Tab-separated table of C-alpha atoms in Angstrom:
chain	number	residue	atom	x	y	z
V	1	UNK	CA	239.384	-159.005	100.053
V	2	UNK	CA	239.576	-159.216	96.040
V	3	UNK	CA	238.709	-161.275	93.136
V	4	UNK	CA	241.777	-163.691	93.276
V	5	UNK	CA	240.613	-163.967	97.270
V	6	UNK	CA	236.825	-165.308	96.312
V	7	UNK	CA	236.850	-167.830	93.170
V	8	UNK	CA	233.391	-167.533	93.539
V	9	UNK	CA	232.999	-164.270	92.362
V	10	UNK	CA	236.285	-164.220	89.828
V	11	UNK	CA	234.807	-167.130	87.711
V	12	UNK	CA	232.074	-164.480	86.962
V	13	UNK	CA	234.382	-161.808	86.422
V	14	UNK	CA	236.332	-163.848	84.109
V	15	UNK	CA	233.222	-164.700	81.758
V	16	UNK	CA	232.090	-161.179	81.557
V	17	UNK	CA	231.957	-159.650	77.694
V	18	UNK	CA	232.637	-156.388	77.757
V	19	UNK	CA	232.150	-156.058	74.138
V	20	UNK	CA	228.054	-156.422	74.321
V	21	UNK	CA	227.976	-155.449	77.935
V	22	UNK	CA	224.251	-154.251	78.348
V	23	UNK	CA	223.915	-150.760	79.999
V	24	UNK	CA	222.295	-151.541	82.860
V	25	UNK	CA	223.482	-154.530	85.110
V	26	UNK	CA	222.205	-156.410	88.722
V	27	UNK	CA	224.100	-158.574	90.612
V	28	UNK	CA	222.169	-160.480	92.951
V	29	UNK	CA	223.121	-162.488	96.027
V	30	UNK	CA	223.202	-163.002	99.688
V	31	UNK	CA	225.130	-161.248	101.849
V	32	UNK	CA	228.376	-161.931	102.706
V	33	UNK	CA	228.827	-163.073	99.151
V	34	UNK	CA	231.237	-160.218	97.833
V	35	UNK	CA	228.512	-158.903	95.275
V	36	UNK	CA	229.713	-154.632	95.789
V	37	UNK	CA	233.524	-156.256	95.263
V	38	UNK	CA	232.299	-157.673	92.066
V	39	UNK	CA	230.466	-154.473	91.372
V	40	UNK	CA	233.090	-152.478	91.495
V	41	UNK	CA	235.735	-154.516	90.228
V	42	UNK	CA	233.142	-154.401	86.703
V	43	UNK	CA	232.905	-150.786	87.299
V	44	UNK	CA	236.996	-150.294	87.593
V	45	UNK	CA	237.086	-151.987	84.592
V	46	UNK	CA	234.694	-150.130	82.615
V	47	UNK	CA	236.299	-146.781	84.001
V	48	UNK	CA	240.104	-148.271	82.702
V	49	UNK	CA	241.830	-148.598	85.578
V	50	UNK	CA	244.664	-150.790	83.646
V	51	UNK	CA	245.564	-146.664	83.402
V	52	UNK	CA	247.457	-145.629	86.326
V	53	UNK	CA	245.981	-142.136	86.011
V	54	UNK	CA	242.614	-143.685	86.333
V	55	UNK	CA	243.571	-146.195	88.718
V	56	UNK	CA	244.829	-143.473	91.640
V	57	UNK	CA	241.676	-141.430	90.795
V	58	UNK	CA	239.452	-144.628	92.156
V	59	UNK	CA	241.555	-145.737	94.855
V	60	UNK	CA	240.987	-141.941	95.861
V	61	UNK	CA	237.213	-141.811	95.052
V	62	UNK	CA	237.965	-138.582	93.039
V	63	UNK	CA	237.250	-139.896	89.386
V	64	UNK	CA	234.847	-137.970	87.484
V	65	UNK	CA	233.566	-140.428	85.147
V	66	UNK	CA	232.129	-143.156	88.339
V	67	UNK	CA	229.394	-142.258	91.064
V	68	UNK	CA	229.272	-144.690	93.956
V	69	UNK	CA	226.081	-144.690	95.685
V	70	UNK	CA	226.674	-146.390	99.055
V	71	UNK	CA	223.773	-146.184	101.281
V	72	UNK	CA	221.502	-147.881	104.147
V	73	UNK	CA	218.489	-146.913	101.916
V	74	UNK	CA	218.619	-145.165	98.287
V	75	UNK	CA	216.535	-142.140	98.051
V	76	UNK	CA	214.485	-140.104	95.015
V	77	UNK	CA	217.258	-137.605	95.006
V	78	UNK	CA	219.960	-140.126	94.799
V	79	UNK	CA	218.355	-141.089	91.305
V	80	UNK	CA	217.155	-137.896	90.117
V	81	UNK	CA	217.314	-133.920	91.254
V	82	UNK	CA	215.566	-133.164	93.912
V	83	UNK	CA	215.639	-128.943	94.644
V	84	UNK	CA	217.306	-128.298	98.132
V	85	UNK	CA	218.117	-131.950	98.485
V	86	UNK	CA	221.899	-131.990	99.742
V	87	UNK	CA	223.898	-135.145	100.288
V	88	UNK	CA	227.286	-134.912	102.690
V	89	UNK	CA	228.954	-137.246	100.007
V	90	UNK	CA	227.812	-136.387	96.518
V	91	UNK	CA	226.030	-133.032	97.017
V	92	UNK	CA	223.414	-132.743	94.714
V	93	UNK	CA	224.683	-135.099	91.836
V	94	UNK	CA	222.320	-138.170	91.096
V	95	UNK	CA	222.321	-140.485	89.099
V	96	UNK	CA	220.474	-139.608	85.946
V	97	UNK	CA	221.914	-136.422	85.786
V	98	UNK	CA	225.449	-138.102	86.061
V	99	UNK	CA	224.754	-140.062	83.415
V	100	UNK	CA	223.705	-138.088	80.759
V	101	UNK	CA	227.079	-136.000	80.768
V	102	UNK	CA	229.855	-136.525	78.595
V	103	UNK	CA	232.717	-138.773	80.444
V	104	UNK	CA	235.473	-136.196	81.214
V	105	UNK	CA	238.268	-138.279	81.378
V	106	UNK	CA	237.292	-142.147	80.330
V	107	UNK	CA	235.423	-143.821	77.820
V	108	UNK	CA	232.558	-144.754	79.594
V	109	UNK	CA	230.587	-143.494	82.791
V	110	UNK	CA	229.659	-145.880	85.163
V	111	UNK	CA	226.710	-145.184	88.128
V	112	UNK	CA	227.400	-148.033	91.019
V	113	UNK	CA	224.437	-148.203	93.066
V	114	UNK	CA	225.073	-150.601	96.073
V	115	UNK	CA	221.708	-152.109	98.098
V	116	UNK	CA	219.440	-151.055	95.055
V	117	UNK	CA	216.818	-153.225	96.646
V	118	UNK	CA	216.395	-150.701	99.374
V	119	UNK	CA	214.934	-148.379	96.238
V	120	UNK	CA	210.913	-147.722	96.452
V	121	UNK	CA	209.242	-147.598	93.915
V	122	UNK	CA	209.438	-143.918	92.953
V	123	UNK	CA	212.953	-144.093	93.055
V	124	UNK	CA	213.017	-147.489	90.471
V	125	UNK	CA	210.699	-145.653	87.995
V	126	UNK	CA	213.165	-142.661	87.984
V	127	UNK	CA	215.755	-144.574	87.380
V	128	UNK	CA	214.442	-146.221	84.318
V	129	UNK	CA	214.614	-143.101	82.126
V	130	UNK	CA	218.632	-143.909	82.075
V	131	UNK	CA	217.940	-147.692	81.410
V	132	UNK	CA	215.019	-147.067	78.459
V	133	UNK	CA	217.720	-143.954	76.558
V	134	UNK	CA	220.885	-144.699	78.064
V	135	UNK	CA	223.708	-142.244	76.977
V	136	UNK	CA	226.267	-143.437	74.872
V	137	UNK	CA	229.012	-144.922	76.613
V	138	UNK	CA	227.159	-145.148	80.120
V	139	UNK	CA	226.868	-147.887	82.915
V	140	UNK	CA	224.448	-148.467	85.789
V	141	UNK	CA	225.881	-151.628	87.962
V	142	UNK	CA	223.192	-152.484	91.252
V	143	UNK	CA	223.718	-155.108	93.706
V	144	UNK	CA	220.458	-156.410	95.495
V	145	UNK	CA	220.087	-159.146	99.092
V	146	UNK	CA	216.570	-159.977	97.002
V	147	UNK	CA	215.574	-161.553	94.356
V	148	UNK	CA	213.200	-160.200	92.732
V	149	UNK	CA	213.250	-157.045	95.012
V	150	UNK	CA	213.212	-154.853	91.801
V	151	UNK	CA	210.409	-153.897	88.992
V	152	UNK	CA	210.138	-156.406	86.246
V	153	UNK	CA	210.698	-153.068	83.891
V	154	UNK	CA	214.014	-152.882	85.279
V	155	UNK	CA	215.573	-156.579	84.817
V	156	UNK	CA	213.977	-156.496	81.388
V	157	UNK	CA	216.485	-153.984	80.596
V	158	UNK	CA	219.519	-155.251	82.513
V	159	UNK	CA	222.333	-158.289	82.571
V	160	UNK	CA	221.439	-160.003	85.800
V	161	UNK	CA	224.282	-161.768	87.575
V	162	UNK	CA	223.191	-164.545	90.073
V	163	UNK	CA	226.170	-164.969	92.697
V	164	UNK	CA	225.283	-168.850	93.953
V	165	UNK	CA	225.457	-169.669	97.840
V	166	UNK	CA	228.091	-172.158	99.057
V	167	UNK	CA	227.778	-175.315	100.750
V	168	UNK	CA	229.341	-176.017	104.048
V	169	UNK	CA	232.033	-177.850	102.807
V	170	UNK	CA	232.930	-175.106	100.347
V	171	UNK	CA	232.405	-172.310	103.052
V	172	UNK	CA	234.708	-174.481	105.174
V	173	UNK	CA	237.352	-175.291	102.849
V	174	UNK	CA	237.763	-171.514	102.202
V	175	UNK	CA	237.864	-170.771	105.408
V	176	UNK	CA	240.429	-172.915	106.213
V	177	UNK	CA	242.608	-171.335	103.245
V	178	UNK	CA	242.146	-168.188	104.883
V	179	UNK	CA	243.522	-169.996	108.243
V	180	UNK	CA	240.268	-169.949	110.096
V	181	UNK	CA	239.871	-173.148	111.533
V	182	UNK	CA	238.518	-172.874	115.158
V	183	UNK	CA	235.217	-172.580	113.417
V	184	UNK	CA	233.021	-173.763	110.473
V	185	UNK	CA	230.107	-173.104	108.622
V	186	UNK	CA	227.823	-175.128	111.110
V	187	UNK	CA	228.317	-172.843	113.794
V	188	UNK	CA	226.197	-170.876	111.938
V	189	UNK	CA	222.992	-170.424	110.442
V	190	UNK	CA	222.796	-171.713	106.622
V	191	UNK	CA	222.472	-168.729	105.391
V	192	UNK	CA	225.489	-167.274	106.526
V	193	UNK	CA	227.744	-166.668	103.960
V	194	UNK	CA	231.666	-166.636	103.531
V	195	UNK	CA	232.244	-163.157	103.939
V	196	UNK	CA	229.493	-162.482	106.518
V	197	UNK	CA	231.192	-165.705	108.484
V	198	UNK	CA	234.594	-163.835	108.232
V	199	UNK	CA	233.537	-160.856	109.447
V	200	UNK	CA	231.574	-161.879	112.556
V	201	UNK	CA	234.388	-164.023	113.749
V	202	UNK	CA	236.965	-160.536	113.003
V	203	UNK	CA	234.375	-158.241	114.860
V	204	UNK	CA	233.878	-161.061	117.869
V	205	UNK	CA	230.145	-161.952	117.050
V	206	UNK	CA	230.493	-165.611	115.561
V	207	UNK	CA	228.391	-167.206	118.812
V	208	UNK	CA	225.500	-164.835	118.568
V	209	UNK	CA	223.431	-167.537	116.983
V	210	UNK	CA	224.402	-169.934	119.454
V	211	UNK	CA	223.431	-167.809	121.856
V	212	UNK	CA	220.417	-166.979	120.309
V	213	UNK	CA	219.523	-170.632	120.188
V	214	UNK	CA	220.096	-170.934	123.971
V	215	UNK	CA	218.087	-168.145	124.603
V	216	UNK	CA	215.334	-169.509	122.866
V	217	UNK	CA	215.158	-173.181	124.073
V	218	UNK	CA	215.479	-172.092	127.637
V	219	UNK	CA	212.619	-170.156	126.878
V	220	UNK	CA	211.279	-173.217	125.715
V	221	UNK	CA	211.752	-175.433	128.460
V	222	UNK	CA	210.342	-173.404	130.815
V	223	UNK	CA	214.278	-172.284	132.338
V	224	UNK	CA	213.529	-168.657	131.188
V	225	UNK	CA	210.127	-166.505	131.094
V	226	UNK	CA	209.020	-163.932	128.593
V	227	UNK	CA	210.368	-160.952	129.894
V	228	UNK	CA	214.031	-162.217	130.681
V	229	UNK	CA	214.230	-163.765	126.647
V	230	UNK	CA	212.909	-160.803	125.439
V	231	UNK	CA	215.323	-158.873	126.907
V	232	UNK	CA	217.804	-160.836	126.090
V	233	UNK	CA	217.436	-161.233	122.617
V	234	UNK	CA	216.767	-157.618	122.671
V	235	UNK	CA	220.276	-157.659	124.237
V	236	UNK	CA	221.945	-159.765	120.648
V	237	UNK	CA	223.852	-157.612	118.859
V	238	UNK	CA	221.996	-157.965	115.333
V	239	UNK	CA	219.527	-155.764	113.820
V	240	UNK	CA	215.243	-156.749	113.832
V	241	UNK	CA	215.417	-158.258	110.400
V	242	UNK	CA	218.528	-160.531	111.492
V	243	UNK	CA	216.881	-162.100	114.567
V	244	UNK	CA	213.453	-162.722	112.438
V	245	UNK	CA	216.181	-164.607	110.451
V	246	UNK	CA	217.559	-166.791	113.385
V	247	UNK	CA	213.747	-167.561	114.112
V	248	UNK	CA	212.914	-168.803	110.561
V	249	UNK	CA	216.319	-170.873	110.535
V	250	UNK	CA	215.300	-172.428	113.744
V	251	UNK	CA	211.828	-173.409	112.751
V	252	UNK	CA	212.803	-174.493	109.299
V	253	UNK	CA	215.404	-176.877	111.296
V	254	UNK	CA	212.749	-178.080	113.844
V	255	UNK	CA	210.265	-179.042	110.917
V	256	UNK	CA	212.380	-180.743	108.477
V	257	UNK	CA	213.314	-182.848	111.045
V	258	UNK	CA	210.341	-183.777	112.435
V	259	UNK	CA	209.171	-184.266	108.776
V	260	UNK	CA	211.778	-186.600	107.775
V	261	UNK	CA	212.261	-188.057	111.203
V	262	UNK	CA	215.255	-187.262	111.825
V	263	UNK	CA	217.335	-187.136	114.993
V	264	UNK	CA	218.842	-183.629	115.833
V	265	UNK	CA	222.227	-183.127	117.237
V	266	UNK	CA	224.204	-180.487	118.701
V	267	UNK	CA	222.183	-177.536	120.218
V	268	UNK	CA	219.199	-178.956	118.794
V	269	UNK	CA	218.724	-182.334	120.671
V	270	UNK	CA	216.714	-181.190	123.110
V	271	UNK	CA	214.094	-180.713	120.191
V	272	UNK	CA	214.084	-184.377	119.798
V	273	UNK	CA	211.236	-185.131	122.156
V	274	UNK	CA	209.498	-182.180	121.677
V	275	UNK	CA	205.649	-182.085	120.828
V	276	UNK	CA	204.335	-179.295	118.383
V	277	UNK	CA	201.818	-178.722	115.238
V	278	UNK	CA	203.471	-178.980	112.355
V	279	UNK	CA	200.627	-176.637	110.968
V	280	UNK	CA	201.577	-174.132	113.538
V	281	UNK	CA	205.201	-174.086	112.810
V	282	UNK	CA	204.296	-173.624	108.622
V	283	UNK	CA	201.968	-170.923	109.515
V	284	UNK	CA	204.735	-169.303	111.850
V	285	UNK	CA	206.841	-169.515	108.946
V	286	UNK	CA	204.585	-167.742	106.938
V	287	UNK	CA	204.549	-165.314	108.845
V	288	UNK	CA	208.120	-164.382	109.648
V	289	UNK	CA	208.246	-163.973	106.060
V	290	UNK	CA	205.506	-161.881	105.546
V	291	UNK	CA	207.335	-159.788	108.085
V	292	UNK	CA	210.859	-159.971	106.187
V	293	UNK	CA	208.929	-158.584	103.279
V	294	UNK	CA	207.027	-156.238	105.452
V	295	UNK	CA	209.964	-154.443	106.947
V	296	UNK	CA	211.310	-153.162	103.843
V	297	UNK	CA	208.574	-151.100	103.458
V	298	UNK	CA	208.026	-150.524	107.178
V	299	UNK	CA	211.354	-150.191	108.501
V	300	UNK	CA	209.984	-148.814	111.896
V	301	UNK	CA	208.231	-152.195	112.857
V	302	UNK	CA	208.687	-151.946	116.916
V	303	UNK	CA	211.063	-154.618	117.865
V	304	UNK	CA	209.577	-155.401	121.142
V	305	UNK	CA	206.257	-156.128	119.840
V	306	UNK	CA	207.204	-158.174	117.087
V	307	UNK	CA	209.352	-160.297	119.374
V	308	UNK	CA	207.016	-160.730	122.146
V	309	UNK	CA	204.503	-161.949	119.767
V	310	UNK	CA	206.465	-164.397	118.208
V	311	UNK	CA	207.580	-165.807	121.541
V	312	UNK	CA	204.128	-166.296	122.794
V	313	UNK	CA	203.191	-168.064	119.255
V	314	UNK	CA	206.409	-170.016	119.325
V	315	UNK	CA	205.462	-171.622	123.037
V	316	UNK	CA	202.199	-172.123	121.571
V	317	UNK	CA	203.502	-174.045	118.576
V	318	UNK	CA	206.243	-175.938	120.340
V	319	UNK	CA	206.572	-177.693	123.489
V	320	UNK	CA	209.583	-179.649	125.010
V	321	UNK	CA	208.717	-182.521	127.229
């Protein structure tokens, strides 16, 4: 995919002003929303790849003047050196070293730092001695899932991007331009984005929230016990985080409805004549989130346990007739 691909994403790219480009930069946004295409399309830019020279350099990851930090989770000696601290794809370069080198070949030096959410603390404070006395001519560009998942020192010092969600009908329409049309945007969760909608129906995983849902009200209705729907949404093919997700989207569903009094359709119906608390279902809620926020700091919450609890409080909270 590229910028003429998403409009969402080039209408930003268009407005950018390069002339009084700050030196850092964050673009924020869900996933599936394109933000490391727009990151590195800014970062191309900055690095000149108008210049063919430049331009096969990137396309080759070999250019001097741009470090690409790609990772699950960004670590202290990512940012800043670290003795004996080896990494199999830039060795011992980080970030603030990187930076406060001459360019070799370009005018400017540009540090692209993908998932800089996933930074602790430690690693955000390092990283602020190249946003307080950035080097002439240098760039930091991070994309973040969170908002506000960064210190308030940092934004203070950077351009911050917000990508907007899309609405269904917008999600749809550009699906359909992109000839998907077996599918749309309420086959999935709300927060699903474009790209993240694309890719699960390329990789074969666009039911897993409908089966997720089944799972769950079967479990529900008394068609499936505890065991068999744990193991079975054990058995989805989607991360911890992901599923705690699919539980907030279903509760959020159940109580808005129930709030507004209105009718569900689809998979839902059988929610219609169900009895719960709506207390219970906020303080689930709560909870779910407090575990969203909880995992980035824990990322070795046990799966099982979290999901057997939340079962057990979700037949608790809900109860179809």
């Amino acid at each position: 995919m590229n910028l003429n691909q998403l409009p969402w994403l080039n209408k930003i790219y268009n407005n950018i002003n390069y002339v009084n480009l700050p030196h850092g930069i964050i673009i924020n946004g869900s996933l599936g929303l394109g933000k490391s295409i727009l990151a590195k399309e800014i970062a191309y830019k900055l690095i000149g790849n108008s210049n063919e020279r430049h331009r096969n350099l990137i396309e080759t990851n070999n250019h001097p003047d741009l470090l690409i930090l790609d990772k699950e989770k960004i670590l202290l000696q990512h940012i800043t050196f670290r003795k004996n601290k080896w990494d199999d794809e830039i060795g011992d370069n980080n970030v603030n070293d990187f930076l406060s080198l001459t360019s070799s070949i370009s005018d400017n030096k540009v540090a692209l730092i993908l998932n800089a959410h996933t930074m602790n603390n430690e690693c955000q404070n390092a990283l602020l001695k190249s946003l307080e006395e950035p080097s002439s001519n240098s760039y930091i560009i991070m994309t973040t899932n969170r908002k506000n998942a960064l210190l308030d020192t940092i934004y203070s010092r950077c351009q911050v991007y917000n990508i907007p969600s899309l609405n269904s009908i917008q999600t749809d329409t550009w699906l359909n331009k992109n000839g998907i049309f077996e599918v749309n945007a309420n086959d999935f969760p709300s927060f699903a984005s474009p790209l993240a909608i694309y890719s699960d129906i390329q990789n074969d995983k666009h039911l897993i929230y409908k089966n997720f849902l089944e799972i769950v009200l079967k479990y529900l209705s008394n068609k499936k016990n505890a065991p068999e729907t744990l193991k079975s949404l054990s058995d989805l093919d989607v991360d911890l985080i992901m599923k705690v997700n699919f539980f907030v989207e279903f509760l959020k569903i159940t109580l808005k409805s129930k709030l507004l009094s209105e009718d569900l359709s689809g998979n839902y119906a059988s929610l219609n004549d169900a009895n719960f608390s709506n207390l219970k279902i906020s303080n689930l809620i709560l909870e779910l989130n407090e575990l969203r926020f909880d995992y980035f700091k824990v990322p070795q919450i046990n799966e099982t346990h979290v999901l057997n609890y939340f079962l057990s409080e979700l037949k608790n909270s809900i109860k179809i007739l």
